[in-house]
């Protein structure tokens, strides 16, 4: 039952603690996101990111999105960024815009892929915000599907797709967005996915 200080779409403290423990142990978990069910892991655990890429059969060259509960959690990833480039970030976060930000050396290679930028977003999904806070920082967030297949839209679908390979399935609901986040290049403003 939700408490007065907890959003109804936020998992309870026990579920969040269990999920955060799995993430810290290098596991991949399934969780609801803004538009689809997703897979998340610790972006700084090479083994966890490699496991996630294998589960999805995703080309490592493509890179992955990193989400946070608030901009402050992305501070190390944004260090050295031209101050003028903060305006579009502040104007669109939290929200469904993923920005390709020049990598300052913080992004691990498997997260960055073959790019010289890293895909960052401050989520507006209460459950993902709570998960990032419980973990203590940003997380990889990618759709729960194998490459070329449709994403899971329910916890049951995510569980059926990946089964015991998951370190857990976080309870919750999707965020109500019809499509995954828009992706834009921060330096040029160009929209890469609408």
PDB file of C-alpha atoms in Angstrom:
ATOM      1  CA  UNK A   1       0.000   0.000   0.000  1.00  0.00           C
ATOM      2  CA  UNK A   2       1.443   3.403  -0.980  1.00  0.00           C
ATOM      3  CA  UNK A   3       2.498   5.685   1.824  1.00  0.00           C
ATOM      4  CA  UNK A   4       1.827   9.430   1.784  1.00  0.00           C
ATOM      5  CA  UNK A   5       5.416  10.203   0.744  1.00  0.00           C
ATOM      6  CA  UNK A   6       5.719   7.504  -1.954  1.00  0.00           C
ATOM      7  CA  UNK A   7       4.384   7.890  -5.503  1.00  0.00           C
ATOM      8  CA  UNK A   8       1.928   5.051  -6.315  1.00  0.00           C
ATOM      9  CA  UNK A   9       4.118   3.962  -9.268  1.00  0.00           C
ATOM     10  CA  UNK A  10       7.221   3.652  -7.086  1.00  0.00           C
ATOM     11  CA  UNK A  11       8.170   0.171  -5.878  1.00  0.00           C
ATOM     12  CA  UNK A  12       8.213  -0.294  -2.112  1.00  0.00           C
ATOM     13  CA  UNK A  13      11.436  -0.074  -0.110  1.00  0.00           C
ATOM     14  CA  UNK A  14      11.878  -3.860   0.021  1.00  0.00           C
ATOM     15  CA  UNK A  15      11.606  -4.248  -3.771  1.00  0.00           C
ATOM     16  CA  UNK A  16      13.967  -1.312  -4.330  1.00  0.00           C
ATOM     17  CA  UNK A  17      16.544  -2.667  -1.867  1.00  0.00           C
ATOM     18  CA  UNK A  18      16.437  -6.090  -3.521  1.00  0.00           C
ATOM     19  CA  UNK A  19      16.826  -4.577  -7.003  1.00  0.00           C
ATOM     20  CA  UNK A  20      19.670  -2.280  -5.893  1.00  0.00           C
ATOM     21  CA  UNK A  21      21.450  -5.258  -4.317  1.00  0.00           C
ATOM     22  CA  UNK A  22      21.153  -7.219  -7.575  1.00  0.00           C
ATOM     23  CA  UNK A  23      22.508  -4.243  -9.546  1.00  0.00           C
ATOM     24  CA  UNK A  24      25.457  -3.833  -7.163  1.00  0.00           C
ATOM     25  CA  UNK A  25      26.166  -7.558  -7.557  1.00  0.00           C
ATOM     26  CA  UNK A  26      26.564  -7.062 -11.318  1.00  0.00           C
ATOM     27  CA  UNK A  27      23.216  -8.501 -12.332  1.00  0.00           C
ATOM     28  CA  UNK A  28      20.775  -7.345 -15.006  1.00  0.00           C
ATOM     29  CA  UNK A  29      17.227  -6.560 -13.916  1.00  0.00           C
ATOM     30  CA  UNK A  30      13.964  -5.858 -15.746  1.00  0.00           C
ATOM     31  CA  UNK A  31      11.966  -2.763 -14.809  1.00  0.00           C
ATOM     32  CA  UNK A  32       9.176  -0.556 -16.151  1.00  0.00           C
ATOM     33  CA  UNK A  33      10.268   2.628 -17.921  1.00  0.00           C
ATOM     34  CA  UNK A  34       8.523   5.544 -19.601  1.00  0.00           C
ATOM     35  CA  UNK A  35       7.136   3.628 -22.605  1.00  0.00           C
ATOM     36  CA  UNK A  36       8.261  -0.039 -22.497  1.00  0.00           C
ATOM     37  CA  UNK A  37       9.740  -2.573 -20.099  1.00  0.00           C
ATOM     38  CA  UNK A  38      13.482  -2.210 -19.883  1.00  0.00           C
ATOM     39  CA  UNK A  39      16.667  -3.904 -18.797  1.00  0.00           C
ATOM     40  CA  UNK A  40      19.024  -2.096 -16.444  1.00  0.00           C
ATOM     41  CA  UNK A  41      22.470  -2.663 -14.984  1.00  0.00           C
ATOM     42  CA  UNK A  42      25.401  -0.804 -13.441  1.00  0.00           C
ATOM     43  CA  UNK A  43      27.028   1.177 -16.292  1.00  0.00           C
ATOM     44  CA  UNK A  44      30.437   0.882 -14.583  1.00  0.00           C
ATOM     45  CA  UNK A  45      30.349  -2.922 -14.343  1.00  0.00           C
ATOM     46  CA  UNK A  46      31.890  -4.228 -17.546  1.00  0.00           C
ATOM     47  CA  UNK A  47      30.663  -7.752 -16.750  1.00  0.00           C
ATOM     48  CA  UNK A  48      27.084  -6.539 -16.183  1.00  0.00           C
ATOM     49  CA  UNK A  49      27.002  -4.467 -19.379  1.00  0.00           C
ATOM     50  CA  UNK A  50      28.492  -7.367 -21.371  1.00  0.00           C
ATOM     51  CA  UNK A  51      25.849  -9.696 -19.883  1.00  0.00           C
ATOM     52  CA  UNK A  52      23.069  -7.258 -20.857  1.00  0.00           C
ATOM     53  CA  UNK A  53      24.410  -7.010 -24.415  1.00  0.00           C
ATOM     54  CA  UNK A  54      24.534 -10.823 -24.677  1.00  0.00           C
ATOM     55  CA  UNK A  55      20.962 -11.150 -23.352  1.00  0.00           C
ATOM     56  CA  UNK A  56      19.722  -8.701 -25.976  1.00  0.00           C
ATOM     57  CA  UNK A  57      22.040 -10.006 -28.726  1.00  0.00           C
ATOM     58  CA  UNK A  58      22.813  -6.309 -29.224  1.00  0.00           C
ATOM     59  CA  UNK A  59      25.749  -5.088 -31.275  1.00  0.00           C
ATOM     60  CA  UNK A  60      28.209  -3.547 -28.756  1.00  0.00           C
ATOM     61  CA  UNK A  61      29.105  -0.850 -31.310  1.00  0.00           C
ATOM     62  CA  UNK A  62      25.658   0.739 -30.907  1.00  0.00           C
ATOM     63  CA  UNK A  63      26.174   1.897 -27.319  1.00  0.00           C
ATOM     64  CA  UNK A  64      23.544   2.168 -24.594  1.00  0.00           C
ATOM     65  CA  UNK A  65      21.481   4.841 -22.830  1.00  0.00           C
ATOM     66  CA  UNK A  66      22.296   5.846 -19.253  1.00  0.00           C
ATOM     67  CA  UNK A  67      19.460   7.263 -17.122  1.00  0.00           C
ATOM     68  CA  UNK A  68      19.490   9.109 -13.823  1.00  0.00           C
ATOM     69  CA  UNK A  69      16.979  10.355 -11.270  1.00  0.00           C
ATOM     70  CA  UNK A  70      18.306  13.909 -11.452  1.00  0.00           C
ATOM     71  CA  UNK A  71      20.973  15.894 -13.257  1.00  0.00           C
ATOM     72  CA  UNK A  72      23.303  15.845 -10.242  1.00  0.00           C
ATOM     73  CA  UNK A  73      23.698  12.066 -10.649  1.00  0.00           C
ATOM     74  CA  UNK A  74      25.135  12.716 -14.118  1.00  0.00           C
ATOM     75  CA  UNK A  75      27.638  15.343 -12.901  1.00  0.00           C
ATOM     76  CA  UNK A  76      30.730  13.156 -13.579  1.00  0.00           C
ATOM     77  CA  UNK A  77      29.453  12.426 -17.108  1.00  0.00           C
ATOM     78  CA  UNK A  78      28.857  16.158 -17.767  1.00  0.00           C
ATOM     79  CA  UNK A  79      32.104  17.476 -16.261  1.00  0.00           C
ATOM     80  CA  UNK A  80      33.949  19.750 -18.676  1.00  0.00           C
ATOM     81  CA  UNK A  81      30.863  20.323 -20.833  1.00  0.00           C
ATOM     82  CA  UNK A  82      30.614  23.830 -22.291  1.00  0.00           C
ATOM     83  CA  UNK A  83      28.294  25.774 -19.953  1.00  0.00           C
ATOM     84  CA  UNK A  84      26.184  26.954 -22.925  1.00  0.00           C
ATOM     85  CA  UNK A  85      25.238  23.332 -23.612  1.00  0.00           C
ATOM     86  CA  UNK A  86      23.574  22.930 -20.209  1.00  0.00           C
ATOM     87  CA  UNK A  87      20.526  25.009 -21.263  1.00  0.00           C
ATOM     88  CA  UNK A  88      18.903  22.346 -23.491  1.00  0.00           C
ATOM     89  CA  UNK A  89      19.559  19.684 -20.843  1.00  0.00           C
ATOM     90  CA  UNK A  90      17.893  21.737 -18.110  1.00  0.00           C
ATOM     91  CA  UNK A  91      14.979  22.622 -20.419  1.00  0.00           C
ATOM     92  CA  UNK A  92      14.161  18.993 -21.261  1.00  0.00           C
ATOM     93  CA  UNK A  93      15.042  17.064 -18.065  1.00  0.00           C
ATOM     94  CA  UNK A  94      13.458  15.291 -16.375  1.00  0.00           C
ATOM     95  CA  UNK A  95      11.632  14.089 -19.454  1.00  0.00           C
ATOM     96  CA  UNK A  96      11.610  11.864 -22.529  1.00  0.00           C
ATOM     97  CA  UNK A  97      14.659  13.361 -24.286  1.00  0.00           C
ATOM     98  CA  UNK A  98      17.936  11.440 -24.456  1.00  0.00           C
ATOM     99  CA  UNK A  99      20.898  13.647 -25.332  1.00  0.00           C
ATOM    100  CA  UNK A 100      24.087  12.492 -27.020  1.00  0.00           C
ATOM    101  CA  UNK A 101      26.706  14.280 -24.917  1.00  0.00           C
ATOM    102  CA  UNK A 102      30.426  14.388 -25.789  1.00  0.00           C
ATOM    103  CA  UNK A 103      32.160  11.714 -23.713  1.00  0.00           C
ATOM    104  CA  UNK A 104      34.655  13.194 -21.260  1.00  0.00           C
ATOM    105  CA  UNK A 105      36.234   9.807 -20.530  1.00  0.00           C
ATOM    106  CA  UNK A 106      33.647   8.769 -17.918  1.00  0.00           C
ATOM    107  CA  UNK A 107      31.637   6.469 -20.199  1.00  0.00           C
ATOM    108  CA  UNK A 108      32.923   2.881 -20.310  1.00  0.00           C
ATOM    109  CA  UNK A 109      33.575   1.614 -23.842  1.00  0.00           C
ATOM    110  CA  UNK A 110      30.686  -0.876 -23.827  1.00  0.00           C
ATOM    111  CA  UNK A 111      28.289   1.922 -22.812  1.00  0.00           C
ATOM    112  CA  UNK A 112      29.637   4.385 -25.393  1.00  0.00           C
ATOM    113  CA  UNK A 113      29.954   1.831 -28.190  1.00  0.00           C
ATOM    114  CA  UNK A 114      31.776   3.094 -31.263  1.00  0.00           C
ATOM    115  CA  UNK A 115      30.749   6.697 -30.558  1.00  0.00           C
ATOM    116  CA  UNK A 116      32.638   9.658 -29.082  1.00  0.00           C
ATOM    117  CA  UNK A 117      29.460  10.642 -27.233  1.00  0.00           C
ATOM    118  CA  UNK A 118      27.313   9.009 -24.573  1.00  0.00           C
ATOM    119  CA  UNK A 119      23.494   8.858 -24.495  1.00  0.00           C
ATOM    120  CA  UNK A 120      22.169  10.408 -21.243  1.00  0.00           C
ATOM    121  CA  UNK A 121      18.685  11.083 -19.870  1.00  0.00           C
ATOM    122  CA  UNK A 122      17.161  12.255 -16.604  1.00  0.00           C
ATOM    123  CA  UNK A 123      14.021  10.144 -16.423  1.00  0.00           C
ATOM    124  CA  UNK A 124      10.599  11.409 -15.380  1.00  0.00           C
ATOM    125  CA  UNK A 125       9.420   7.872 -14.511  1.00  0.00           C
ATOM    126  CA  UNK A 126       8.923   7.709 -10.704  1.00  0.00           C
ATOM    127  CA  UNK A 127       9.916   4.032 -10.505  1.00  0.00           C
ATOM    128  CA  UNK A 128      13.135   4.548 -12.487  1.00  0.00           C
ATOM    129  CA  UNK A 129      13.953   7.622 -10.409  1.00  0.00           C
ATOM    130  CA  UNK A 130      13.495   5.588  -7.225  1.00  0.00           C
ATOM    131  CA  UNK A 131      15.600   2.745  -8.643  1.00  0.00           C
ATOM    132  CA  UNK A 132      18.475   5.113  -9.517  1.00  0.00           C
ATOM    133  CA  UNK A 133      18.264   6.628  -6.033  1.00  0.00           C
ATOM    134  CA  UNK A 134      18.216   3.188  -4.365  1.00  0.00           C
ATOM    135  CA  UNK A 135      21.222   2.112  -6.455  1.00  0.00           C
ATOM    136  CA  UNK A 136      22.992   5.404  -5.748  1.00  0.00           C
ATOM    137  CA  UNK A 137      23.518   6.674  -9.280  1.00  0.00           C
ATOM    138  CA  UNK A 138      22.715   6.348 -12.957  1.00  0.00           C
ATOM    139  CA  UNK A 139      21.851   3.055 -14.652  1.00  0.00           C
ATOM    140  CA  UNK A 140      21.948   1.604 -18.133  1.00  0.00           C
ATOM    141  CA  UNK A 141      18.396   1.555 -19.494  1.00  0.00           C
ATOM    142  CA  UNK A 142      17.490  -0.270 -22.685  1.00  0.00           C
ATOM    143  CA  UNK A 143      14.344  -1.942 -23.957  1.00  0.00           C
ATOM    144  CA  UNK A 144      13.651  -5.469 -22.729  1.00  0.00           C
ATOM    145  CA  UNK A 145      13.871  -7.375 -25.992  1.00  0.00           C
ATOM    146  CA  UNK A 146      16.269  -9.252 -28.202  1.00  0.00           C
ATOM    147  CA  UNK A 147      17.651  -7.299 -31.160  1.00  0.00           C
ATOM    148  CA  UNK A 148      15.029  -6.955 -33.879  1.00  0.00           C
ATOM    149  CA  UNK A 149      12.123  -8.110 -31.693  1.00  0.00           C
ATOM    150  CA  UNK A 150       9.383  -5.955 -30.137  1.00  0.00           C
ATOM    151  CA  UNK A 151      10.017  -4.769 -26.564  1.00  0.00           C
ATOM    152  CA  UNK A 152       8.276  -6.318 -23.587  1.00  0.00           C
ATOM    153  CA  UNK A 153       5.207  -4.352 -22.515  1.00  0.00           C
ATOM    154  CA  UNK A 154       4.569  -6.223 -19.245  1.00  0.00           C
ATOM    155  CA  UNK A 155       6.577  -7.763 -16.418  1.00  0.00           C
ATOM    156  CA  UNK A 156       5.391 -11.209 -17.507  1.00  0.00           C
ATOM    157  CA  UNK A 157       6.671 -10.660 -21.063  1.00  0.00           C
ATOM    158  CA  UNK A 158      10.057  -9.466 -19.769  1.00  0.00           C
ATOM    159  CA  UNK A 159      10.293 -12.449 -17.429  1.00  0.00           C
ATOM    160  CA  UNK A 160       9.313 -14.878 -20.184  1.00  0.00           C
ATOM    161  CA  UNK A 161      11.918 -13.430 -22.561  1.00  0.00           C
ATOM    162  CA  UNK A 162      14.861 -13.543 -20.175  1.00  0.00           C
ATOM    163  CA  UNK A 163      13.824 -15.861 -17.343  1.00  0.00           C
ATOM    164  CA  UNK A 164      16.511 -16.894 -14.877  1.00  0.00           C
ATOM    165  CA  UNK A 165      19.126 -14.750 -16.633  1.00  0.00           C
ATOM    166  CA  UNK A 166      17.598 -11.776 -14.787  1.00  0.00           C
ATOM    167  CA  UNK A 167      18.669 -10.770 -11.302  1.00  0.00           C
ATOM    168  CA  UNK A 168      15.109  -9.631 -10.645  1.00  0.00           C
ATOM    169  CA  UNK A 169      11.991  -7.991 -12.015  1.00  0.00           C
ATOM    170  CA  UNK A 170      11.067  -4.675 -10.388  1.00  0.00           C
ATOM    171  CA  UNK A 171       7.300  -4.245  -9.914  1.00  0.00           C
ATOM    172  CA  UNK A 172       5.554  -1.215 -11.364  1.00  0.00           C
ATOM    173  CA  UNK A 173       3.755   0.309 -14.306  1.00  0.00           C
ATOM    174  CA  UNK A 174       4.897   1.925 -17.539  1.00  0.00           C
ATOM    175  CA  UNK A 175       5.102   5.711 -17.554  1.00  0.00           C
ATOM    176  CA  UNK A 176       2.411   6.333 -20.149  1.00  0.00           C
ATOM    177  CA  UNK A 177       4.614   7.591 -22.983  1.00  0.00           C
ATOM    178  CA  UNK A 178       3.577   6.225 -26.375  1.00  0.00           C
ATOM    179  CA  UNK A 179       7.131   5.941 -27.722  1.00  0.00           C
ATOM    180  CA  UNK A 180      10.650   5.539 -26.382  1.00  0.00           C
ATOM    181  CA  UNK A 181      12.544   8.755 -25.712  1.00  0.00           C
ATOM    182  CA  UNK A 182      13.548  11.168 -28.436  1.00  0.00           C
ATOM    183  CA  UNK A 183      17.300  11.081 -29.087  1.00  0.00           C
ATOM    184  CA  UNK A 184      19.076  14.335 -29.942  1.00  0.00           C
ATOM    185  CA  UNK A 185      22.671  15.351 -30.466  1.00  0.00           C
ATOM    186  CA  UNK A 186      23.613  18.002 -27.919  1.00  0.00           C
ATOM    187  CA  UNK A 187      26.291  19.718 -30.017  1.00  0.00           C
ATOM    188  CA  UNK A 188      24.108  20.152 -33.122  1.00  0.00           C
ATOM    189  CA  UNK A 189      20.562  19.850 -31.748  1.00  0.00           C
ATOM    190  CA  UNK A 190      19.856  17.328 -34.506  1.00  0.00           C
ATOM    191  CA  UNK A 191      17.088  14.785 -33.801  1.00  0.00           C
ATOM    192  CA  UNK A 192      18.285  11.213 -34.368  1.00  0.00           C
ATOM    193  CA  UNK A 193      15.139   9.440 -33.137  1.00  0.00           C
ATOM    194  CA  UNK A 194      11.793  11.173 -32.838  1.00  0.00           C
TER     195      UNK A 194
END
